[in-house]
Amino acid sequence: LVYPRMARKMGWTGKVLVTFLITRTGEARDIEISTSSGRTLLDRAVIDALERISNFPIPKTPTSITVPVSFYLE
C-alpha cells in the first residue's frame, strides 16, 4: 500500500473500508469501497494495492472479505 504523495503533502488522513472477493486462484476481484475515506485519492490507493496483489492464500471456495485500511500521518 502506497500513501499517495499528494495526500501526504495535503495532510489528508482517513479510513477506507474495502470489500473484495478472493477467488480460487488467489486473486482479488469485485473490489468495492464499502466506506469511503472521503478522499478519492486514498480510496483509489487501496483499490490499486489490491489489484497489484495476486498471491492471497487460496481459499477452498471464493471468499468475500471486508478490510479496514487506515491512512494517518505522524
Short mmCIF file of C-alpha atoms in Angstrom, two decimals:
data_model
loop_
_atom_site.label_atom_id
_atom_site.label_comp_id
_atom_site.label_asym_id
_atom_site.label_seq_id
_atom_site.Cartn_x
_atom_site.Cartn_y
_atom_site.Cartn_z
CA LEU A 1 0.00 0.00 0.00
CA VAL A 2 1.40 3.36 -1.02
CA TYR A 3 0.39 6.55 0.79
CA PRO A 4 -0.15 8.93 -2.14
CA ARG A 5 2.40 11.72 -2.18
CA MET A 6 -0.23 14.40 -2.77
CA ALA A 7 -2.32 13.12 0.16
CA ARG A 8 0.72 13.31 2.46
CA LYS A 9 1.54 16.80 1.23
CA MET A 10 -2.03 17.96 1.84
CA GLY A 11 -2.17 16.23 5.25
CA TRP A 12 -5.09 14.02 4.24
CA THR A 13 -5.87 11.09 6.50
CA GLY A 14 -8.77 8.69 6.66
CA LYS A 15 -10.08 5.19 6.95
CA VAL A 16 -11.28 3.14 3.98
CA LEU A 17 -13.43 0.05 4.37
CA VAL A 18 -12.95 -2.18 1.32
CA THR A 19 -14.76 -5.38 0.37
CA PHE A 20 -13.44 -7.85 -2.19
CA LEU A 21 -13.64 -11.45 -3.28
CA ILE A 22 -10.65 -13.79 -3.13
CA THR A 23 -11.00 -16.26 -5.98
CA ARG A 24 -9.88 -19.89 -6.06
CA THR A 25 -6.73 -18.69 -7.85
CA GLY A 26 -5.84 -16.28 -5.03
CA GLU A 27 -6.74 -13.10 -6.89
CA ALA A 28 -8.78 -10.16 -5.57
CA ARG A 29 -11.91 -9.49 -7.64
CA ASP A 30 -15.06 -7.38 -7.31
CA ILE A 31 -13.23 -4.74 -5.28
CA GLU A 32 -15.61 -2.18 -3.79
CA ILE A 33 -15.21 0.66 -1.34
CA SER A 34 -17.77 -0.05 1.39
CA THR A 35 -16.99 3.14 3.32
CA SER A 36 -15.01 5.93 1.72
CA SER A 37 -12.29 7.91 3.45
CA GLY A 38 -13.82 11.00 1.93
CA ARG A 39 -10.78 11.37 -0.31
CA THR A 40 -10.88 9.75 -3.73
CA LEU A 41 -7.09 9.62 -3.83
CA LEU A 42 -6.92 7.48 -0.67
CA ASP A 43 -9.77 5.23 -1.80
CA ARG A 44 -8.05 4.71 -5.15
CA ALA A 45 -4.74 3.82 -3.45
CA VAL A 46 -6.46 0.93 -1.65
CA ILE A 47 -8.04 -0.36 -4.87
CA ASP A 48 -4.73 -0.09 -6.73
CA ALA A 49 -2.91 -2.03 -4.00
CA LEU A 50 -5.45 -4.87 -4.07
CA GLU A 51 -5.30 -5.06 -7.87
CA ARG A 52 -1.50 -5.47 -7.67
CA ILE A 53 -1.64 -8.32 -5.13
CA SER A 54 -2.04 -11.69 -6.80
CA ASN A 55 -0.92 -14.10 -4.13
CA PHE A 56 -3.61 -14.23 -1.47
CA PRO A 57 -3.93 -17.59 0.27
CA ILE A 58 -6.14 -19.76 -1.92
CA PRO A 59 -9.50 -20.49 -0.28
CA LYS A 60 -11.45 -23.71 -0.85
CA THR A 61 -14.32 -21.59 -2.16
CA PRO A 62 -14.35 -17.96 -3.30
CA THR A 63 -14.42 -15.85 -0.16
CA SER A 64 -15.62 -12.29 0.41
CA ILE A 65 -13.56 -10.18 2.81
CA THR A 66 -14.04 -6.71 4.26
CA VAL A 67 -10.91 -4.96 5.48
CA PRO A 68 -10.34 -1.54 7.10
CA VAL A 69 -7.35 0.42 5.80
CA SER A 70 -6.20 3.48 7.72
CA PHE A 71 -4.10 6.33 6.38
CA TYR A 72 -2.56 8.50 9.08
CA LEU A 73 0.39 10.82 9.45
CA GLU A 74 2.67 11.16 12.45
#
